[in-house]
Amino acid sequence: MMKKLLTALTIITVATSPVMAKSKIIAKVDNVEITQQDLNDLLKTLPAQYDKNDPKIRKELIKFLVDQEILVQEAKKEGIDKDPKVKKQIDDAIKQILATALLNKKIPADKIKVTGKELKAFYEKHKNELKGLDGKPVPFNQIKAFLKAQLIKQKEQQAVEEYINSIKKNHKVEIKIVGEEK
């Protein structure tokens, strides 16, 4: 469980870590420094149920950062970073990180709002589809949080589509589907 969490945290940390000013060095692997900022960035990605001030968790995360750096260095020594499949995965990850960062910049999550009026209208429109085990519509107050999350998700997707469409005109796009020529 902890290993899966730490693997997920690695991806999140790489995807969300901004370049920071010099920070206190908390560990070193050969000539690579692991800083307090590296640890802080990783701590920020922990789910809420973890106590970020727990010395055991902090120690485990430092060990994780050290182990990760050792593995990265060994992978580079073995030329794994030059493998075409690995390079493709790295390139794909970079594309995803850049696209996500751009969307987060252009469409901040705190700008997507759902009003009570929108929630109520959505509920009224769909309440016959929102039935409980008893076959009756689930009361609005019991499903309000779920509906809000759904509407926010819809608005975010709409904002993403609108943003992409607004910038698409600045790019020459050609789609060539192989194998469908007649």
XYZ file of N, CA, C and O in Angstrom:
728
model
N 0.830 -1.195 0.000
C 0.000 0.000 0.000
C 0.869 1.250 0.000
O 0.677 2.140 -0.797
N 1.845 1.310 0.909
C 2.720 2.482 1.004
C 3.552 2.616 -0.263
O 3.773 3.721 -0.740
N 3.979 1.470 -0.842
C 4.794 1.508 -2.058
C 3.993 2.107 -3.214
O 4.498 2.930 -3.966
N 2.709 1.719 -3.345
C 1.856 2.272 -4.403
C 1.637 3.759 -4.179
O 1.661 4.547 -5.116
N 1.417 4.153 -2.935
C 1.223 5.559 -2.609
C 2.471 6.351 -2.982
O 2.390 7.399 -3.613
N 3.636 5.838 -2.629
C 4.874 6.554 -2.924
C 5.135 6.629 -4.419
O 5.616 7.641 -4.918
N 4.787 5.585 -5.172
C 4.942 5.623 -6.622
C 4.031 6.699 -7.206
O 4.450 7.485 -8.057
N 2.800 6.750 -6.749
C 1.872 7.780 -7.217
C 2.376 9.164 -6.839
O 2.293 10.108 -7.625
N 2.924 9.295 -5.647
C 3.451 10.582 -5.205
C 4.614 11.038 -6.078
O 4.782 12.229 -6.332
N 5.417 10.096 -6.550
C 6.534 10.439 -7.427
C 6.019 11.126 -8.681
O 6.507 12.182 -9.077
N 5.019 10.545 -9.298
C 4.454 11.096 -10.521
C 3.857 12.471 -10.243
O 4.100 13.429 -10.975
N 3.104 12.584 -9.167
C 2.487 13.856 -8.814
C 3.548 14.907 -8.529
O 3.447 16.049 -8.968
N 4.592 14.534 -7.804
C 5.649 15.482 -7.449
C 6.342 16.007 -8.688
O 6.548 17.205 -8.842
N 6.684 15.123 -9.599
C 7.355 15.538 -10.823
C 6.436 16.447 -11.633
O 6.866 17.450 -12.190
N 5.147 16.123 -11.647
C 4.209 16.890 -12.450
C 3.882 18.254 -11.866
O 3.489 19.157 -12.586
N 4.043 18.427 -10.574
C 3.580 19.660 -9.947
C 4.665 20.487 -9.297
O 4.381 21.559 -8.781
N 5.917 20.028 -9.305
C 6.976 20.737 -8.591
C 7.505 21.918 -9.389
O 8.059 21.739 -10.460
N 7.328 23.135 -8.865
C 7.936 24.281 -9.523
C 9.421 24.350 -9.159
O 9.863 23.753 -8.189
N 10.180 25.099 -9.970
C 11.592 25.296 -9.645
C 11.640 26.275 -8.476
O 11.031 27.331 -8.502
N 12.369 25.901 -7.429
C 12.401 26.711 -6.209
C 13.791 27.264 -5.960
O 14.772 26.793 -6.509
N 13.830 28.259 -5.078
C 15.108 28.818 -4.640
C 15.853 27.747 -3.838
O 15.275 26.755 -3.418
N 17.144 27.969 -3.617
C 17.982 27.024 -2.869
C 17.343 26.717 -1.520
O 16.897 27.600 -0.810
N 17.317 25.443 -1.173
C 16.694 24.976 0.049
C 17.710 24.156 0.844
O 18.689 23.664 0.298
N 17.435 23.983 2.130
C 18.316 23.217 3.013
C 18.473 21.791 2.487
O 17.502 21.128 2.116
N 19.700 21.307 2.449
C 19.983 19.950 1.990
C 19.692 18.983 3.137
O 20.225 19.137 4.229
N 18.839 17.987 2.868
C 18.474 17.017 3.903
C 19.063 15.642 3.633
O 19.071 14.792 4.512
N 19.540 15.430 2.401
C 20.180 14.159 2.051
C 20.977 14.376 0.768
O 20.761 15.345 0.045
N 21.885 13.442 0.521
C 22.701 13.525 -0.679
C 22.949 12.111 -1.183
O 23.222 11.208 -0.400
N 22.817 11.929 -2.491
C 23.145 10.661 -3.133
C 24.207 10.991 -4.173
O 23.917 11.667 -5.161
N 25.423 10.566 -3.915
C 26.569 10.940 -4.734
C 26.611 12.470 -4.803
O 26.687 13.113 -3.776
N 26.488 13.046 -5.987
C 26.549 14.512 -6.073
C 25.172 15.160 -6.208
O 25.078 16.349 -6.471
N 24.124 14.401 -6.037
C 22.757 14.929 -6.158
C 22.206 15.241 -4.773
O 22.174 14.384 -3.890
N 21.777 16.481 -4.606
C 21.238 16.935 -3.321
C 19.725 16.758 -3.279
O 19.030 17.054 -4.244
N 19.242 16.279 -2.153
C 17.808 16.204 -1.881
C 17.543 17.259 -0.828
O 18.178 17.264 0.232
N 16.624 18.165 -1.126
C 16.431 19.334 -0.270
C 15.145 19.251 0.549
O 14.250 18.438 0.261
N 15.076 20.137 1.503
C 13.857 20.280 2.310
C 12.675 20.599 1.396
O 11.570 20.125 1.620
N 12.938 21.377 0.351
C 11.862 21.717 -0.584
C 11.356 20.472 -1.307
O 10.158 20.334 -1.529
N 12.262 19.555 -1.647
C 11.837 18.291 -2.267
C 10.887 17.540 -1.333
O 9.851 17.029 -1.764
N 11.253 17.492 -0.059
C 10.412 16.823 0.932
C 9.085 17.559 1.089
O 8.028 16.939 1.109
N 9.137 18.883 1.171
C 7.909 19.676 1.317
C 6.964 19.454 0.144
O 5.747 19.329 0.325
N 7.528 19.411 -1.070
C 6.700 19.181 -2.257
C 6.015 17.826 -2.184
O 4.845 17.686 -2.526
N 6.750 16.824 -1.729
C 6.187 15.488 -1.599
C 5.124 15.450 -0.496
O 4.066 14.830 -0.662
N 5.393 16.138 0.604
C 4.412 16.197 1.706
C 3.096 16.816 1.249
O 2.024 16.385 1.668
N 3.164 17.811 0.373
C 1.953 18.484 -0.122
C 1.050 17.538 -0.902
O -0.146 17.761 -0.994
N 1.638 16.494 -1.465
C 0.856 15.566 -2.280
C 0.219 14.439 -1.468
O -0.551 13.664 -2.011
N 0.568 14.365 -0.192
C 0.007 13.303 0.651
C -1.495 13.492 0.838
O -1.962 14.612 1.035
N -2.245 12.409 0.811
C -3.672 12.499 1.126
C -3.879 13.018 2.558
O -3.001 12.875 3.421
N -5.020 13.605 2.794
C -5.327 14.267 4.063
C -5.200 13.352 5.281
O -4.900 13.830 6.375
N -5.425 12.056 5.118
C -5.399 11.165 6.282
C -4.004 10.978 6.865
O -3.856 10.436 7.943
N -2.962 11.425 6.165
C -1.596 11.310 6.676
C -1.209 12.575 7.431
O -1.459 13.691 6.968
N -0.579 12.401 8.586
C -0.093 13.524 9.391
C 1.244 13.972 8.820
O 2.257 13.287 8.963
N 1.237 15.121 8.176
C 2.439 15.628 7.508
C 3.560 15.986 8.481
O 4.701 16.160 8.086
N 3.245 16.102 9.755
C 4.253 16.431 10.771
C 4.780 15.202 11.507
O 5.653 15.329 12.357
N 4.246 14.044 11.170
C 4.677 12.800 11.822
C 6.117 12.490 11.404
O 6.394 12.297 10.214
N 7.045 12.431 12.360
C 8.454 12.165 12.033
C 8.654 10.844 11.282
O 9.536 10.737 10.435
N 7.829 9.842 11.583
C 7.949 8.552 10.897
C 7.616 8.703 9.409
O 8.303 8.123 8.560
N 6.577 9.452 9.121
C 6.197 9.670 7.717
C 7.267 10.477 7.003
O 7.675 10.149 5.891
N 7.764 11.518 7.653
C 8.808 12.349 7.046
C 10.060 11.505 6.771
O 10.667 11.605 5.707
N 10.425 10.658 7.735
C 11.596 9.795 7.571
C 11.374 8.823 6.410
O 12.280 8.592 5.596
N 10.183 8.259 6.321
C 9.850 7.330 5.236
C 9.917 8.035 3.885
O 10.400 7.476 2.898
N 9.464 9.272 3.825
C 9.496 10.023 2.567
C 10.925 10.394 2.173
O 11.264 10.374 0.984
N 11.766 10.724 3.146
C 13.174 11.003 2.845
C 13.829 9.736 2.306
O 14.552 9.778 1.303
N 13.556 8.604 2.949
C 14.079 7.327 2.469
C 13.597 7.079 1.047
O 14.376 6.651 0.179
N 12.339 7.366 0.786
C 11.791 7.202 -0.558
C 12.538 8.070 -1.569
O 12.912 7.606 -2.651
N 12.765 9.347 -1.225
C 13.472 10.249 -2.131
C 14.901 9.762 -2.402
O 15.382 9.823 -3.540
N 15.573 9.279 -1.369
C 16.931 8.738 -1.522
C 16.895 7.497 -2.416
O 17.678 7.379 -3.371
N 16.006 6.567 -2.115
C 15.902 5.337 -2.904
C 15.571 5.649 -4.364
O 16.129 5.040 -5.286
N 14.682 6.604 -4.551
C 14.309 6.995 -5.915
C 15.529 7.530 -6.673
O 15.757 7.167 -7.825
N 16.314 8.373 -6.022
C 17.506 8.936 -6.673
C 18.515 7.839 -6.991
O 19.128 7.851 -8.065
N 18.692 6.891 -6.088
C 19.592 5.765 -6.351
C 19.122 4.994 -7.585
O 19.914 4.656 -8.474
N 17.828 4.717 -7.649
C 17.280 3.988 -8.794
C 17.451 4.772 -10.095
O 17.796 4.196 -11.135
N 17.239 6.076 -10.040
C 17.401 6.915 -11.234
C 18.851 6.871 -11.704
O 19.137 6.708 -12.900
N 19.776 7.012 -10.778
C 21.190 6.982 -11.149
C 21.586 5.631 -11.752
O 22.320 5.573 -12.746
N 21.103 4.546 -11.152
C 21.408 3.214 -11.683
C 20.793 3.025 -13.067
O 21.415 2.444 -13.959
N 19.575 3.508 -13.242
C 18.906 3.403 -14.551
C 19.720 4.137 -15.618
O 19.907 3.634 -16.733
N 20.234 5.311 -15.269
C 21.049 6.080 -16.216
C 22.365 5.364 -16.502
O 22.819 5.333 -17.651
N 22.984 4.790 -15.469
C 24.225 4.032 -15.669
C 24.021 2.893 -16.660
O 24.898 2.581 -17.458
N 22.869 2.253 -16.572
C 22.566 1.128 -17.451
C 22.022 1.572 -18.805
O 21.696 0.736 -19.644
N 21.885 2.877 -19.007
C 21.418 3.390 -20.292
C 19.929 3.242 -20.517
O 19.444 3.391 -21.643
N 19.202 2.976 -19.462
C 17.756 2.789 -19.599
C 17.083 4.065 -20.115
O 16.119 4.003 -20.863
N 17.630 5.210 -19.747
C 17.070 6.478 -20.217
C 17.250 6.675 -21.719
O 16.631 7.553 -22.318
N 18.066 5.851 -22.362
C 18.300 5.934 -23.808
C 17.422 4.948 -24.588
O 17.353 5.007 -25.812
N 16.785 4.012 -23.883
C 15.914 3.025 -24.513
C 14.760 3.750 -25.206
O 14.097 4.592 -24.594
N 14.482 3.450 -26.485
C 13.416 4.144 -27.221
C 12.041 4.071 -26.538
O 11.299 5.050 -26.543
N 11.724 2.930 -25.947
C 10.425 2.807 -25.272
C 10.365 3.726 -24.047
O 9.345 4.369 -23.783
N 11.455 3.786 -23.304
C 11.512 4.638 -22.115
C 11.482 6.110 -22.537
O 10.781 6.919 -21.930
N 12.241 6.449 -23.582
C 12.248 7.830 -24.079
C 10.836 8.257 -24.491
O 10.415 9.378 -24.229
N 10.114 7.339 -25.124
C 8.727 7.624 -25.546
C 7.848 7.872 -24.319
O 7.043 8.811 -24.302
N 8.014 7.041 -23.282
C 7.234 7.237 -22.056
C 7.566 8.582 -21.411
O 6.676 9.281 -20.924
N 8.843 8.934 -21.408
C 9.259 10.229 -20.839
C 8.657 11.370 -21.649
O 8.106 12.320 -21.083
N 8.749 11.265 -22.977
C 8.173 12.299 -23.841
C 6.667 12.432 -23.619
O 6.128 13.539 -23.537
N 5.974 11.303 -23.513
C 4.530 11.323 -23.265
C 4.214 11.974 -21.925
O 3.259 12.745 -21.808
N 5.015 11.649 -20.900
C 4.805 12.243 -19.574
C 5.023 13.749 -19.621
O 4.251 14.515 -19.033
N 6.048 14.185 -20.337
C 6.318 15.623 -20.468
C 5.150 16.318 -21.153
O 4.701 17.379 -20.710
N 4.638 15.720 -22.220
C 3.484 16.308 -22.925
C 2.289 16.448 -21.978
O 1.624 17.483 -21.945
N 2.021 15.394 -21.222
C 0.884 15.421 -20.292
C 1.071 16.481 -19.214
O 0.153 17.223 -18.877
N 2.281 16.570 -18.684
C 2.580 17.550 -17.639
C 2.415 18.964 -18.177
O 1.801 19.830 -17.536
N 2.955 19.219 -19.370
C 2.849 20.555 -19.960
C 1.399 20.923 -20.275
O 0.969 22.055 -19.999
N 0.662 19.986 -20.851
C -0.746 20.249 -21.175
C -1.546 20.531 -19.902
O -2.336 21.483 -19.845
N -1.321 19.737 -18.877
C -2.024 19.929 -17.605
C -1.654 21.262 -16.965
O -2.522 21.987 -16.470
N -0.365 21.597 -16.983
C 0.081 22.871 -16.405
C -0.540 24.054 -17.137
O -0.964 25.030 -16.514
N -0.603 23.979 -18.471
C -1.219 25.056 -19.244
C -2.702 25.192 -18.901
O -3.192 26.308 -18.656
N -3.407 24.070 -18.854
C -4.840 24.124 -18.527
C -5.062 24.642 -17.106
O -5.995 25.411 -16.869
N -4.209 24.242 -16.162
C -4.335 24.745 -14.791
C -4.099 26.252 -14.732
O -4.708 26.953 -13.930
N -3.203 26.736 -15.582
C -2.923 28.172 -15.636
C -4.084 28.936 -16.274
O -4.499 29.979 -15.782
N -4.602 28.406 -17.367
C -5.646 29.103 -18.127
C -7.045 28.911 -17.556
O -7.910 29.753 -17.738
N -7.254 27.790 -16.865
C -8.576 27.482 -16.305
C -8.401 27.093 -14.847
O -8.465 25.913 -14.489
N -8.149 28.066 -13.975
C -7.948 27.742 -12.556
C -9.208 27.113 -11.959
O -10.323 27.561 -12.222
N -9.010 26.070 -11.177
C -10.129 25.339 -10.578
C -11.017 26.244 -9.728
O -12.238 26.066 -9.686
N -10.421 27.235 -9.068
C -11.224 28.108 -8.206
C -12.104 29.072 -8.996
O -12.944 29.763 -8.427
N -11.950 29.106 -10.313
C -12.795 29.965 -11.152
C -14.047 29.242 -11.630
O -14.961 29.863 -12.144
N -14.084 27.928 -11.467
C -15.247 27.140 -11.882
C -16.219 27.100 -10.704
O -15.921 26.520 -9.670
N -17.344 27.741 -10.876
C -18.338 27.848 -9.804
C -19.667 27.240 -10.248
O -20.018 27.289 -11.420
N -20.381 26.711 -9.283
C -21.735 26.199 -9.508
C -22.635 26.872 -8.479
O -22.357 26.820 -7.280
N -23.676 27.502 -8.960
C -24.595 28.195 -8.053
C -25.649 27.224 -7.519
O -25.894 26.164 -8.104
N -26.263 27.631 -6.429
C -27.349 26.839 -5.866
C -28.505 26.711 -6.848
O -29.153 25.657 -6.929
N -28.733 27.765 -7.608
C -29.803 27.765 -8.613
C -29.519 26.729 -9.705
O -30.412 26.005 -10.126
N -28.257 26.656 -10.143
C -27.877 25.667 -11.150
C -28.043 24.245 -10.616
O -28.511 23.356 -11.331
N -27.649 24.052 -9.363
C -27.784 22.739 -8.740
C -29.245 22.300 -8.691
O -29.580 21.172 -9.052
N -30.076 23.210 -8.224
C -31.508 22.892 -8.086
C -32.130 22.616 -9.457
O -32.903 21.660 -9.605
N -31.766 23.409 -10.463
C -32.304 23.217 -11.815
C -31.871 21.861 -12.377
O -32.675 21.137 -12.987
N -30.603 21.507 -12.163
C -30.101 20.213 -12.633
C -30.846 19.080 -11.934
O -31.248 18.104 -12.565
N -31.016 19.224 -10.622
C -31.727 18.199 -9.853
C -33.155 18.030 -10.373
O -33.612 16.904 -10.615
N -33.860 19.123 -10.561
C -35.251 19.058 -11.023
C -35.341 18.409 -12.405
O -36.252 17.627 -12.659
N -34.399 18.728 -13.264
C -34.400 18.174 -14.615
C -34.128 16.667 -14.607
O -34.654 15.927 -15.434
N -33.288 16.205 -13.673
C -32.852 14.819 -13.681
C -33.322 13.984 -12.489
O -32.888 12.838 -12.345
N -34.191 14.513 -11.645
C -34.512 13.789 -10.417
C -35.160 12.435 -10.655
O -34.982 11.525 -9.850
N -35.848 12.263 -11.763
C -36.442 10.949 -12.041
C -35.392 9.915 -12.421
O -35.644 8.715 -12.384
N -34.196 10.383 -12.796
C -33.089 9.477 -13.102
C -32.252 9.208 -11.849
O -31.432 8.300 -11.837
N -32.448 10.003 -10.816
C -31.647 9.930 -9.586
C -32.457 9.247 -8.487
O -32.854 9.853 -7.507
N -32.690 7.968 -8.678
C -33.538 7.230 -7.750
C -32.712 6.400 -6.783
O -31.658 5.880 -7.124
N -33.235 6.274 -5.586
C -32.603 5.451 -4.560
C -33.025 4.002 -4.705
O -33.725 3.622 -5.642
N -32.626 3.192 -3.738
C -32.970 1.771 -3.764
C -34.470 1.539 -3.660
O -34.978 0.514 -4.122
N -35.174 2.489 -3.066
C -36.619 2.354 -2.914
C -37.379 2.760 -4.176
O -38.599 2.695 -4.221
N -36.649 3.192 -5.219
C -37.286 3.581 -6.475
C -37.760 5.017 -6.512
O -38.248 5.491 -7.533
N -37.619 5.727 -5.399
C -38.041 7.124 -5.329
C -36.830 8.029 -5.572
O -35.696 7.649 -5.287
N -37.095 9.259 -6.100
C -35.977 10.192 -6.291
C -35.256 10.464 -4.964
O -35.884 10.606 -3.919
N -33.933 10.488 -5.027
C -33.120 10.794 -3.852
C -33.354 12.256 -3.497
O -33.324 13.118 -4.379
N -33.631 12.570 -2.223
C -33.853 13.965 -1.834
C -32.654 14.851 -2.191
O -31.495 14.424 -2.110
N -32.953 16.073 -2.603
C -31.937 17.026 -3.055
C -30.798 17.176 -2.046
O -29.631 17.150 -2.421
N -31.121 17.338 -0.770
C -30.072 17.554 0.245
C -29.124 16.366 0.382
O -27.976 16.541 0.772
N -29.591 15.168 0.067
C -28.743 13.989 0.169
C -27.804 13.826 -1.027
O -26.782 13.160 -0.934
N -28.152 14.448 -2.132
C -27.376 14.249 -3.363
C -26.702 15.546 -3.831
O -25.970 15.555 -4.821
N -26.905 16.607 -3.095
C -26.402 17.932 -3.475
C -24.892 17.948 -3.737
O -24.438 18.468 -4.761
N -24.090 17.372 -2.841
C -22.632 17.380 -3.000
C -22.215 16.614 -4.254
O -21.329 17.051 -4.991
N -22.844 15.482 -4.489
C -22.552 14.690 -5.683
C -22.878 15.479 -6.944
O -22.086 15.526 -7.888
N -24.049 16.109 -6.967
C -24.458 16.898 -8.133
C -23.507 18.062 -8.367
O -23.155 18.367 -9.514
N -23.081 18.703 -7.284
C -22.150 19.824 -7.416
C -20.847 19.357 -8.062
O -20.327 20.006 -8.979
N -20.319 18.231 -7.613
C -19.084 17.687 -8.192
C -19.280 17.372 -9.675
O -18.404 17.654 -10.494
N -20.421 16.805 -10.021
C -20.707 16.481 -11.421
C -20.790 17.744 -12.273
O -20.242 17.786 -13.374
N -21.474 18.749 -11.772
C -21.607 19.998 -12.538
C -20.276 20.716 -12.684
O -19.988 21.282 -13.742
N -19.466 20.692 -11.651
C -18.134 21.297 -11.741
C -17.317 20.566 -12.802
O -16.655 21.196 -13.638
N -17.384 19.248 -12.793
C -16.664 18.445 -13.785
C -17.132 18.791 -15.205
O -16.318 18.954 -16.114
N -18.436 18.929 -15.392
C -18.982 19.299 -16.699
C -18.483 20.683 -17.131
O -18.083 20.880 -18.279
N -18.514 21.638 -16.205
C -18.057 22.990 -16.520
C -16.571 23.028 -16.838
O -16.141 23.762 -17.735
N -15.779 22.251 -16.097
C -14.343 22.183 -16.381
C -14.107 21.629 -17.774
O -13.294 22.162 -18.534
N -14.809 20.549 -18.120
C -14.649 19.942 -19.449
C -15.067 20.925 -20.540
O -14.393 21.046 -21.557
N -16.136 21.638 -20.306
C -16.594 22.631 -21.274
C -15.553 23.747 -21.428
O -15.240 24.172 -22.540
N -14.993 24.197 -20.323
C -13.972 25.249 -20.363
C -12.730 24.776 -21.110
O -12.135 25.534 -21.888
N -12.344 23.520 -20.902
C -11.184 22.952 -21.610
C -11.463 22.929 -23.111
O -10.626 23.359 -23.917
N -12.628 22.432 -23.498
C -12.987 22.374 -24.918
C -13.015 23.768 -25.539
O -12.505 23.966 -26.644
N -13.577 24.734 -24.836
C -13.630 26.110 -25.343
C -12.228 26.688 -25.488
O -11.929 27.348 -26.481
N -11.365 26.432 -24.512
C -10.003 26.943 -24.588
C -9.260 26.322 -25.763
O -8.612 27.028 -26.548
N -9.352 25.008 -25.914
C -8.677 24.334 -27.029
C -9.186 24.880 -28.358
O -8.394 25.178 -29.257
N -10.492 25.037 -28.486
C -11.052 25.586 -29.724
C -10.568 27.010 -29.983
O -10.346 27.391 -31.130
N -10.382 27.787 -28.925
C -9.944 29.171 -29.102
C -8.491 29.263 -29.574
O -8.124 30.214 -30.268
N -7.666 28.294 -29.225
C -6.257 28.339 -29.647
C -5.986 27.486 -30.878
O -4.950 27.629 -31.515
N -6.918 26.619 -31.214
C -6.725 25.723 -32.349
C -6.535 26.502 -33.654
O -5.779 26.089 -34.525
N -7.185 27.650 -33.751
C -7.089 28.447 -34.979
C -5.672 28.974 -35.222
O -5.339 29.379 -36.327
N -4.830 28.967 -34.210
C -3.449 29.420 -34.333
C -2.507 28.325 -34.810
O -1.304 28.542 -34.904
N -3.055 27.145 -35.083
C -2.234 25.994 -35.448
C -2.759 25.346 -36.723
O -3.965 25.293 -36.943
N -1.839 24.870 -37.537
C -2.207 24.131 -38.739
C -2.358 22.671 -38.342
O -1.399 22.034 -37.897
N -3.564 22.145 -38.482
C -3.833 20.769 -38.076
C -4.225 19.964 -39.310
O -5.106 20.357 -40.059
N -3.532 18.860 -39.507
C -3.878 17.916 -40.568
C -4.059 16.550 -39.926
O -3.172 16.079 -39.220
N -5.183 15.935 -40.168
C -5.432 14.594 -39.629
C -5.441 13.623 -40.789
O -6.225 13.761 -41.726
N -4.540 12.678 -40.726
C -4.426 11.663 -41.775
C -4.619 10.304 -41.136
O -3.780 9.845 -40.383
N -5.739 9.706 -41.434
C -6.046 8.409 -40.849
C -5.551 7.333 -41.807
O -6.002 7.228 -42.932
N -4.608 6.531 -41.343
C -4.000 5.484 -42.141
C -4.959 4.313 -42.278
O -5.598 3.902 -41.315
N -5.037 3.767 -43.487
C -5.843 2.569 -43.695
C -7.295 2.817 -44.019
O -8.055 1.886 -44.180
N -7.701 4.068 -44.123
C -9.106 4.342 -44.423
C -9.269 5.030 -45.771
O -10.328 5.535 -46.074
N -8.197 5.073 -46.579
C -8.322 5.650 -47.912
C -9.077 4.680 -48.805
O -8.940 3.478 -48.693
N -9.859 5.228 -49.727
C -10.612 4.362 -50.652
C -10.281 4.721 -52.071
O -9.965 5.749 -52.454
